[in-house]
Amino acid sequence: MDYKLKKLKLNKKLILSLVSLIIIVILSIALSINSVFNKKFEQYIIRNNENEISNIIDSIRSKYVNGKWELSSIQQIGEDAISNGIFVDLYDKDSNLVWGAMTYNKNMCHMVMGSIENNMNYMINKNKSNYTEKLFEIKNLDNEIIGNIKIGSYGLLYYMDNDVDFLKEINKVITSIGIVMVLITIFIAILISNNISKPVEVVSNMANLIGDGDYDNKIDYDSNIVEIDVLIKSINNLSAKLEEQENLRKRLTTDISHELRTPLTSIQTHLEAMIDGIWEPDTERLNSVNEEVIRLTNLVNQLQNLAKFDSEKSKLNLAKVNVKNLIMNVVYNNQGKALEKNINIECDLESIDSYLDKDKISQVIVNLLSNAIRYTNNGGKIFISSYKENNNLKIQFKDNGIGIPKENIKYIFERFYRVDESRSKNTGGIGVGLTIVKSIIDLHQGTIEVRSELNKGSEFIVILPNL
Ligand code: ADP
């Protein structure tokens, strides 16, 4: 048999389990109530019949007045007794029959006996009693025997029609309560299972939509189960993150193709002009082509950096690093670029040892210093300092370059964001340098502050917990 055939939908499974559980509970309760009730009822019947017999004997005794039996009253008592399943024969002290149930009304006796037997069959009683007769002596107040009474009955436990009717009524009530409870339970089970299965279905549909790349829909479902709410929130977050990644991927493709197209077109036009003999392939023209190739290489390197950073994002290799040496190294390596623009780099570095990811913090310094060089005009100044403050390590990069307009400052850490597209084109940046800086600082649980004024200069301060 196919295993999958056995699988049920969540709500059906929940309804089935809940309903079967409740039916079992209700059945056990009903059976226990029934059995306890029957026991108590049996005891009540026995007590009742005992009382009835002793009442009959007392009543008959009181009907012996002045040495004679009051026959009409005894007949009344005997008749009532028959209808209660008790068959009385009264004998005088000489054992002569004064009044006998059978002799009085044989048909009535047989009818009552028949119905008692029927009732007992209906009760399916294990202690089914047989018809028995018992003899009681009747004495007057002086303790003289005035006669005998023979009482015939089906033991002490037998049921009359009204007893059986009463029991039937009780059973009907128990059954109706049981049925009503089962119906209520089915209703509640459906509610509960829908409450659980509906959001699961919504979440699963949403997951399918996400799988198909449809991130616009958000799950707008308010369940009353904490775990389901958390699940819905996570799915919505997942969808938002995937959408963000998808948009980023699209932007990346457009940005990269845009960035690559400009130098490639320039190289192509230059080369075509040289091939067609319009331009002489002199040093100046070849240099210009070479510059575009360098720009391309630079772009590709930055993309590679970003890709590398993305793949190793969460890994930090902490080790004791001398921050002064680290900064000096980067400065030496960038001195050439600064000299090209006649930029003076000044340093005031404290010798601080700190636990950092050397490569990653080195990347932060490289990016911030390159930006300072890139966005500072010829003959400008860059000041780098590092110091300890409030248990933090601070590295400051200050330039007197072109600055950033106030309204743009909040965007500069976003991927591919550049303040001035045309301006950055000449500088070779693609807008990922500060994104990488920010992520590395976040990983170190640090912060970065920016102060900048257009045409006056910028200041970036990296603040890292000094471990
Ligand atoms: P890019 O590769 O374009 O330099 P970044 O992410 O490093 O990208 O920087 C984002 C933008 O922030 C830059 O395009 C530039 O406009 C601005 N910027 C960064 N550093 C400076 C700075 N020192 N002076 C002026 N503008 C800066």
Short mmCIF file of N, CA and C in Angstrom, two decimals, residues 311-426:
data_model
loop_
_atom_site.label_atom_id
_atom_site.label_comp_id
_atom_site.label_asym_id
_atom_site.label_seq_id
_atom_site.Cartn_x
_atom_site.Cartn_y
_atom_site.Cartn_z
N SER A 311 31.03 36.16 1.22
CA SER A 311 31.09 34.72 1.50
C SER A 311 31.71 34.44 2.87
N GLU A 312 32.57 35.36 3.36
CA GLU A 312 33.21 35.11 4.67
C GLU A 312 32.65 36.02 5.75
N LYS A 313 31.52 36.61 5.43
CA LYS A 313 30.94 37.67 6.25
C LYS A 313 31.00 37.44 7.76
N SER A 314 30.51 36.28 8.16
CA SER A 314 30.30 36.12 9.59
C SER A 314 31.54 35.63 10.34
N LYS A 315 32.59 35.31 9.57
CA LYS A 315 33.76 34.74 10.27
C LYS A 315 34.72 35.84 10.73
N LEU A 316 35.06 35.83 11.99
CA LEU A 316 36.03 36.80 12.51
C LEU A 316 37.23 36.02 13.04
N ASN A 317 38.42 36.42 12.59
CA ASN A 317 39.63 35.76 13.07
C ASN A 317 40.34 36.69 14.03
N LEU A 318 39.92 36.65 15.28
CA LEU A 318 40.48 37.64 16.21
C LEU A 318 41.89 37.25 16.64
N ALA A 319 42.77 38.25 16.64
CA ALA A 319 44.14 38.02 17.10
C ALA A 319 44.69 39.35 17.61
N LYS A 320 45.74 39.24 18.43
CA LYS A 320 46.31 40.48 18.98
C LYS A 320 47.04 41.21 17.84
N VAL A 321 46.64 42.48 17.64
CA VAL A 321 47.20 43.24 16.53
C VAL A 321 47.67 44.60 17.05
N ASN A 322 48.85 45.04 16.55
CA ASN A 322 49.26 46.38 16.91
C ASN A 322 48.67 47.34 15.87
N VAL A 323 47.72 48.17 16.35
CA VAL A 323 46.93 49.00 15.44
C VAL A 323 47.82 50.01 14.72
N LYS A 324 48.83 50.55 15.44
CA LYS A 324 49.72 51.56 14.83
C LYS A 324 50.42 50.95 13.60
N ASN A 325 50.99 49.75 13.81
CA ASN A 325 51.70 49.09 12.70
C ASN A 325 50.77 48.81 11.52
N LEU A 326 49.55 48.39 11.88
CA LEU A 326 48.57 48.06 10.84
C LEU A 326 48.26 49.29 9.98
N ILE A 327 48.04 50.44 10.66
CA ILE A 327 47.70 51.66 9.91
C ILE A 327 48.91 52.13 9.08
N MET A 328 50.11 52.07 9.70
CA MET A 328 51.31 52.52 8.99
C MET A 328 51.52 51.74 7.69
N ASN A 329 51.28 50.43 7.78
CA ASN A 329 51.42 49.56 6.60
C ASN A 329 50.54 50.02 5.46
N VAL A 330 49.26 50.28 5.81
CA VAL A 330 48.30 50.72 4.78
C VAL A 330 48.73 52.07 4.21
N VAL A 331 49.19 52.96 5.11
CA VAL A 331 49.61 54.29 4.65
C VAL A 331 50.75 54.16 3.64
N TYR A 332 51.78 53.32 3.99
CA TYR A 332 52.92 53.13 3.05
C TYR A 332 52.43 52.66 1.70
N ASN A 333 51.51 51.69 1.74
CA ASN A 333 51.03 51.12 0.47
C ASN A 333 50.25 52.12 -0.38
N ASN A 334 49.67 53.15 0.28
CA ASN A 334 48.85 54.11 -0.47
C ASN A 334 49.56 55.44 -0.71
N GLN A 335 50.80 55.49 -0.19
CA GLN A 335 51.57 56.74 -0.31
C GLN A 335 51.71 57.15 -1.77
N GLY A 336 51.90 56.18 -2.66
CA GLY A 336 52.08 56.45 -4.09
C GLY A 336 50.90 57.20 -4.65
N LYS A 337 49.68 56.68 -4.34
CA LYS A 337 48.45 57.31 -4.85
C LYS A 337 48.33 58.73 -4.33
N ALA A 338 48.71 58.91 -3.05
CA ALA A 338 48.59 60.25 -2.44
C ALA A 338 49.58 61.20 -3.10
N LEU A 339 50.79 60.69 -3.35
CA LEU A 339 51.82 61.54 -3.97
C LEU A 339 51.39 62.00 -5.35
N GLU A 340 50.72 61.08 -6.09
CA GLU A 340 50.24 61.43 -7.44
C GLU A 340 49.40 62.69 -7.39
N LYS A 341 48.62 62.82 -6.26
CA LYS A 341 47.73 63.99 -6.16
C LYS A 341 48.33 65.06 -5.24
N ASN A 342 49.60 64.81 -4.92
CA ASN A 342 50.29 65.76 -4.05
C ASN A 342 49.55 65.97 -2.73
N ILE A 343 49.02 64.85 -2.22
CA ILE A 343 48.28 64.93 -0.96
C ILE A 343 49.21 64.56 0.19
N ASN A 344 49.13 65.32 1.25
CA ASN A 344 50.00 65.07 2.39
C ASN A 344 49.24 64.25 3.44
N ILE A 345 49.83 63.09 3.83
CA ILE A 345 49.18 62.27 4.85
C ILE A 345 49.93 62.44 6.16
N GLU A 346 49.21 62.88 7.18
CA GLU A 346 49.83 63.10 8.50
C GLU A 346 49.24 62.07 9.46
N CYS A 347 50.11 61.51 10.33
CA CYS A 347 49.60 60.49 11.26
C CYS A 347 49.95 60.84 12.69
N ASP A 348 49.02 60.55 13.60
CA ASP A 348 49.30 60.66 15.03
C ASP A 348 48.75 59.38 15.65
N LEU A 349 49.63 58.35 15.78
CA LEU A 349 49.13 57.02 16.14
C LEU A 349 49.70 56.56 17.47
N GLU A 350 48.79 56.19 18.39
CA GLU A 350 49.24 55.60 19.66
C GLU A 350 49.54 54.14 19.39
N SER A 351 50.53 53.60 20.11
CA SER A 351 50.83 52.18 19.91
C SER A 351 49.88 51.37 20.79
N ILE A 352 48.82 50.86 20.15
CA ILE A 352 47.80 50.12 20.92
C ILE A 352 47.71 48.69 20.40
N ASP A 353 47.71 47.74 21.37
CA ASP A 353 47.47 46.34 20.97
C ASP A 353 46.00 46.03 21.20
N SER A 354 45.39 45.42 20.20
CA SER A 354 43.96 45.14 20.36
C SER A 354 43.63 43.81 19.68
N TYR A 355 42.57 43.14 20.16
CA TYR A 355 42.14 41.89 19.50
C TYR A 355 41.18 42.21 18.37
N LEU A 356 41.68 42.02 17.15
CA LEU A 356 40.90 42.38 15.96
C LEU A 356 41.11 41.31 14.90
N ASP A 357 40.25 41.36 13.88
CA ASP A 357 40.52 40.54 12.70
C ASP A 357 41.44 41.39 11.81
N LYS A 358 42.71 41.00 11.79
CA LYS A 358 43.73 41.85 11.14
C LYS A 358 43.36 42.18 9.69
N ASP A 359 43.03 41.14 8.91
CA ASP A 359 42.76 41.37 7.49
C ASP A 359 41.56 42.27 7.28
N LYS A 360 40.54 42.02 8.10
CA LYS A 360 39.30 42.78 7.89
C LYS A 360 39.49 44.25 8.30
N ILE A 361 40.14 44.47 9.46
CA ILE A 361 40.34 45.87 9.89
C ILE A 361 41.29 46.57 8.91
N SER A 362 42.24 45.81 8.37
CA SER A 362 43.15 46.37 7.37
C SER A 362 42.33 46.85 6.16
N GLN A 363 41.32 46.02 5.79
CA GLN A 363 40.43 46.39 4.67
C GLN A 363 39.67 47.69 4.98
N VAL A 364 39.24 47.85 6.26
CA VAL A 364 38.54 49.08 6.68
C VAL A 364 39.45 50.28 6.48
N ILE A 365 40.71 50.13 6.94
CA ILE A 365 41.66 51.25 6.84
C ILE A 365 41.94 51.58 5.37
N VAL A 366 42.13 50.51 4.57
CA VAL A 366 42.39 50.70 3.13
C VAL A 366 41.24 51.49 2.51
N ASN A 367 40.01 51.03 2.77
CA ASN A 367 38.84 51.67 2.13
C ASN A 367 38.70 53.13 2.55
N LEU A 368 38.87 53.39 3.88
CA LEU A 368 38.68 54.77 4.34
C LEU A 368 39.79 55.68 3.82
N LEU A 369 41.02 55.15 3.79
CA LEU A 369 42.13 55.97 3.29
C LEU A 369 42.00 56.20 1.79
N SER A 370 41.63 55.14 1.04
CA SER A 370 41.49 55.33 -0.42
C SER A 370 40.40 56.36 -0.70
N ASN A 371 39.28 56.28 0.07
CA ASN A 371 38.22 57.28 -0.14
C ASN A 371 38.74 58.69 0.13
N ALA A 372 39.50 58.82 1.23
CA ALA A 372 40.02 60.14 1.58
C ALA A 372 40.91 60.67 0.44
N ILE A 373 41.76 59.78 -0.11
CA ILE A 373 42.62 60.21 -1.23
C ILE A 373 41.77 60.52 -2.45
N ARG A 374 40.79 59.59 -2.72
CA ARG A 374 39.95 59.72 -3.91
C ARG A 374 39.15 61.01 -3.90
N TYR A 375 38.61 61.36 -2.72
CA TYR A 375 37.70 62.52 -2.67
C TYR A 375 38.37 63.78 -2.10
N THR A 376 39.70 63.80 -2.20
CA THR A 376 40.42 65.03 -1.81
C THR A 376 41.14 65.57 -3.04
N ASN A 377 41.02 66.85 -3.23
CA ASN A 377 41.62 67.44 -4.43
C ASN A 377 43.15 67.49 -4.32
N ASN A 378 43.78 67.72 -5.45
CA ASN A 378 45.24 67.82 -5.47
C ASN A 378 45.74 68.84 -4.45
N GLY A 379 46.81 68.45 -3.78
CA GLY A 379 47.42 69.36 -2.80
C GLY A 379 46.72 69.35 -1.45
N GLY A 380 45.76 68.45 -1.30
CA GLY A 380 44.98 68.41 -0.04
C GLY A 380 45.74 67.73 1.10
N LYS A 381 45.00 67.56 2.22
CA LYS A 381 45.63 67.01 3.43
C LYS A 381 44.76 65.91 4.00
N ILE A 382 45.46 64.89 4.52
CA ILE A 382 44.71 63.82 5.21
C ILE A 382 45.36 63.63 6.56
N PHE A 383 44.51 63.53 7.60
CA PHE A 383 45.05 63.33 8.93
C PHE A 383 44.48 62.03 9.51
N ILE A 384 45.41 61.15 9.95
CA ILE A 384 44.95 59.88 10.55
C ILE A 384 45.44 59.83 11.98
N SER A 385 44.51 59.52 12.90
CA SER A 385 44.96 59.36 14.28
C SER A 385 44.31 58.11 14.87
N SER A 386 45.01 57.52 15.85
CA SER A 386 44.40 56.38 16.56
C SER A 386 44.69 56.57 18.04
N TYR A 387 43.68 56.33 18.85
CA TYR A 387 43.84 56.55 20.29
C TYR A 387 42.80 55.75 21.06
N LYS A 388 43.03 55.66 22.39
CA LYS A 388 42.08 54.95 23.25
C LYS A 388 41.20 55.97 23.92
N GLU A 389 39.91 55.69 23.99
CA GLU A 389 39.01 56.60 24.70
C GLU A 389 37.87 55.78 25.28
N ASN A 390 37.64 55.93 26.59
CA ASN A 390 36.57 55.19 27.27
C ASN A 390 36.58 53.70 26.94
N ASN A 391 37.74 53.10 27.07
CA ASN A 391 37.86 51.67 26.78
C ASN A 391 37.57 51.29 25.34
N ASN A 392 37.55 52.30 24.47
CA ASN A 392 37.33 52.02 23.04
C ASN A 392 38.58 52.39 22.26
N LEU A 393 38.74 51.70 21.15
CA LEU A 393 39.82 52.06 20.24
C LEU A 393 39.19 52.93 19.15
N LYS A 394 39.78 54.13 18.93
CA LYS A 394 39.22 55.03 17.92
C LYS A 394 40.25 55.28 16.82
N ILE A 395 39.80 55.17 15.57
CA ILE A 395 40.68 55.50 14.45
C ILE A 395 39.98 56.58 13.64
N GLN A 396 40.68 57.71 13.48
CA GLN A 396 40.05 58.85 12.82
C GLN A 396 40.71 59.13 11.47
N PHE A 397 39.89 59.36 10.45
CA PHE A 397 40.39 59.73 9.12
C PHE A 397 39.78 61.08 8.79
N LYS A 398 40.64 62.08 8.65
CA LYS A 398 40.10 63.42 8.39
C LYS A 398 40.74 63.95 7.12
N ASP A 399 39.90 64.48 6.22
CA ASP A 399 40.47 65.06 5.00
C ASP A 399 39.87 66.44 4.77
N ASN A 400 40.55 67.24 3.93
CA ASN A 400 39.96 68.54 3.59
C ASN A 400 39.51 68.51 2.13
N GLY A 401 38.86 67.37 1.81
CA GLY A 401 38.43 67.13 0.42
C GLY A 401 37.09 67.73 0.08
N ILE A 402 36.41 67.07 -0.85
CA ILE A 402 35.20 67.67 -1.45
C ILE A 402 33.98 67.58 -0.53
N GLY A 403 34.04 66.72 0.49
CA GLY A 403 32.94 66.61 1.44
C GLY A 403 31.70 65.93 0.87
N ILE A 404 30.74 65.72 1.74
CA ILE A 404 29.50 65.03 1.33
C ILE A 404 28.32 65.93 1.72
N PRO A 405 27.37 66.15 0.82
CA PRO A 405 26.21 66.96 1.20
C PRO A 405 25.47 66.30 2.38
N LYS A 406 24.96 67.12 3.30
CA LYS A 406 24.31 66.62 4.52
C LYS A 406 23.27 65.54 4.23
N GLU A 407 22.42 65.83 3.23
CA GLU A 407 21.28 64.93 2.97
C GLU A 407 21.73 63.57 2.43
N ASN A 408 22.99 63.48 1.96
CA ASN A 408 23.44 62.20 1.40
C ASN A 408 24.16 61.32 2.41
N ILE A 409 24.55 61.96 3.53
CA ILE A 409 25.39 61.22 4.48
C ILE A 409 24.74 59.90 4.91
N LYS A 410 23.41 59.92 5.15
CA LYS A 410 22.78 58.69 5.68
C LYS A 410 22.79 57.52 4.68
N TYR A 411 23.06 57.80 3.42
CA TYR A 411 23.01 56.71 2.43
C TYR A 411 24.38 56.12 2.09
N ILE A 412 25.46 56.80 2.53
CA ILE A 412 26.76 56.41 1.98
C ILE A 412 27.20 54.98 2.33
N PHE A 413 26.58 54.36 3.37
CA PHE A 413 26.98 52.99 3.73
C PHE A 413 26.18 51.93 2.96
N GLU A 414 25.21 52.38 2.16
CA GLU A 414 24.42 51.42 1.39
C GLU A 414 25.22 50.91 0.20
N ARG A 415 24.90 49.65 -0.18
CA ARG A 415 25.58 49.05 -1.33
C ARG A 415 25.38 49.86 -2.60
N PHE A 416 26.43 50.07 -3.33
CA PHE A 416 26.43 50.75 -4.64
C PHE A 416 25.95 52.19 -4.59
N TYR A 417 25.93 52.75 -3.36
CA TYR A 417 25.51 54.15 -3.29
C TYR A 417 26.71 55.06 -3.51
N ARG A 418 26.53 56.02 -4.42
CA ARG A 418 27.57 57.03 -4.63
C ARG A 418 26.91 58.39 -4.63
N VAL A 419 27.55 59.34 -3.96
CA VAL A 419 26.92 60.67 -3.83
C VAL A 419 26.71 61.27 -5.21
N ASP A 420 27.74 61.22 -6.00
CA ASP A 420 27.62 61.84 -7.32
C ASP A 420 28.14 60.84 -8.34
N GLU A 421 27.20 60.25 -9.10
CA GLU A 421 27.56 59.19 -10.03
C GLU A 421 28.68 59.61 -10.97
N SER A 422 28.51 60.83 -11.57
CA SER A 422 29.49 61.23 -12.58
C SER A 422 30.85 61.50 -11.94
N ARG A 423 30.78 62.03 -10.68
CA ARG A 423 32.02 62.33 -9.99
C ARG A 423 32.79 61.04 -9.66
N SER A 424 32.00 60.04 -9.20
CA SER A 424 32.65 58.80 -8.80
C SER A 424 33.21 58.03 -9.98
N LYS A 425 32.60 58.30 -11.16
CA LYS A 425 33.08 57.58 -12.34
C LYS A 425 34.56 57.84 -12.57
N ASN A 426 34.91 59.08 -12.33
CA ASN A 426 36.32 59.45 -12.54
C ASN A 426 37.21 58.87 -11.45
#
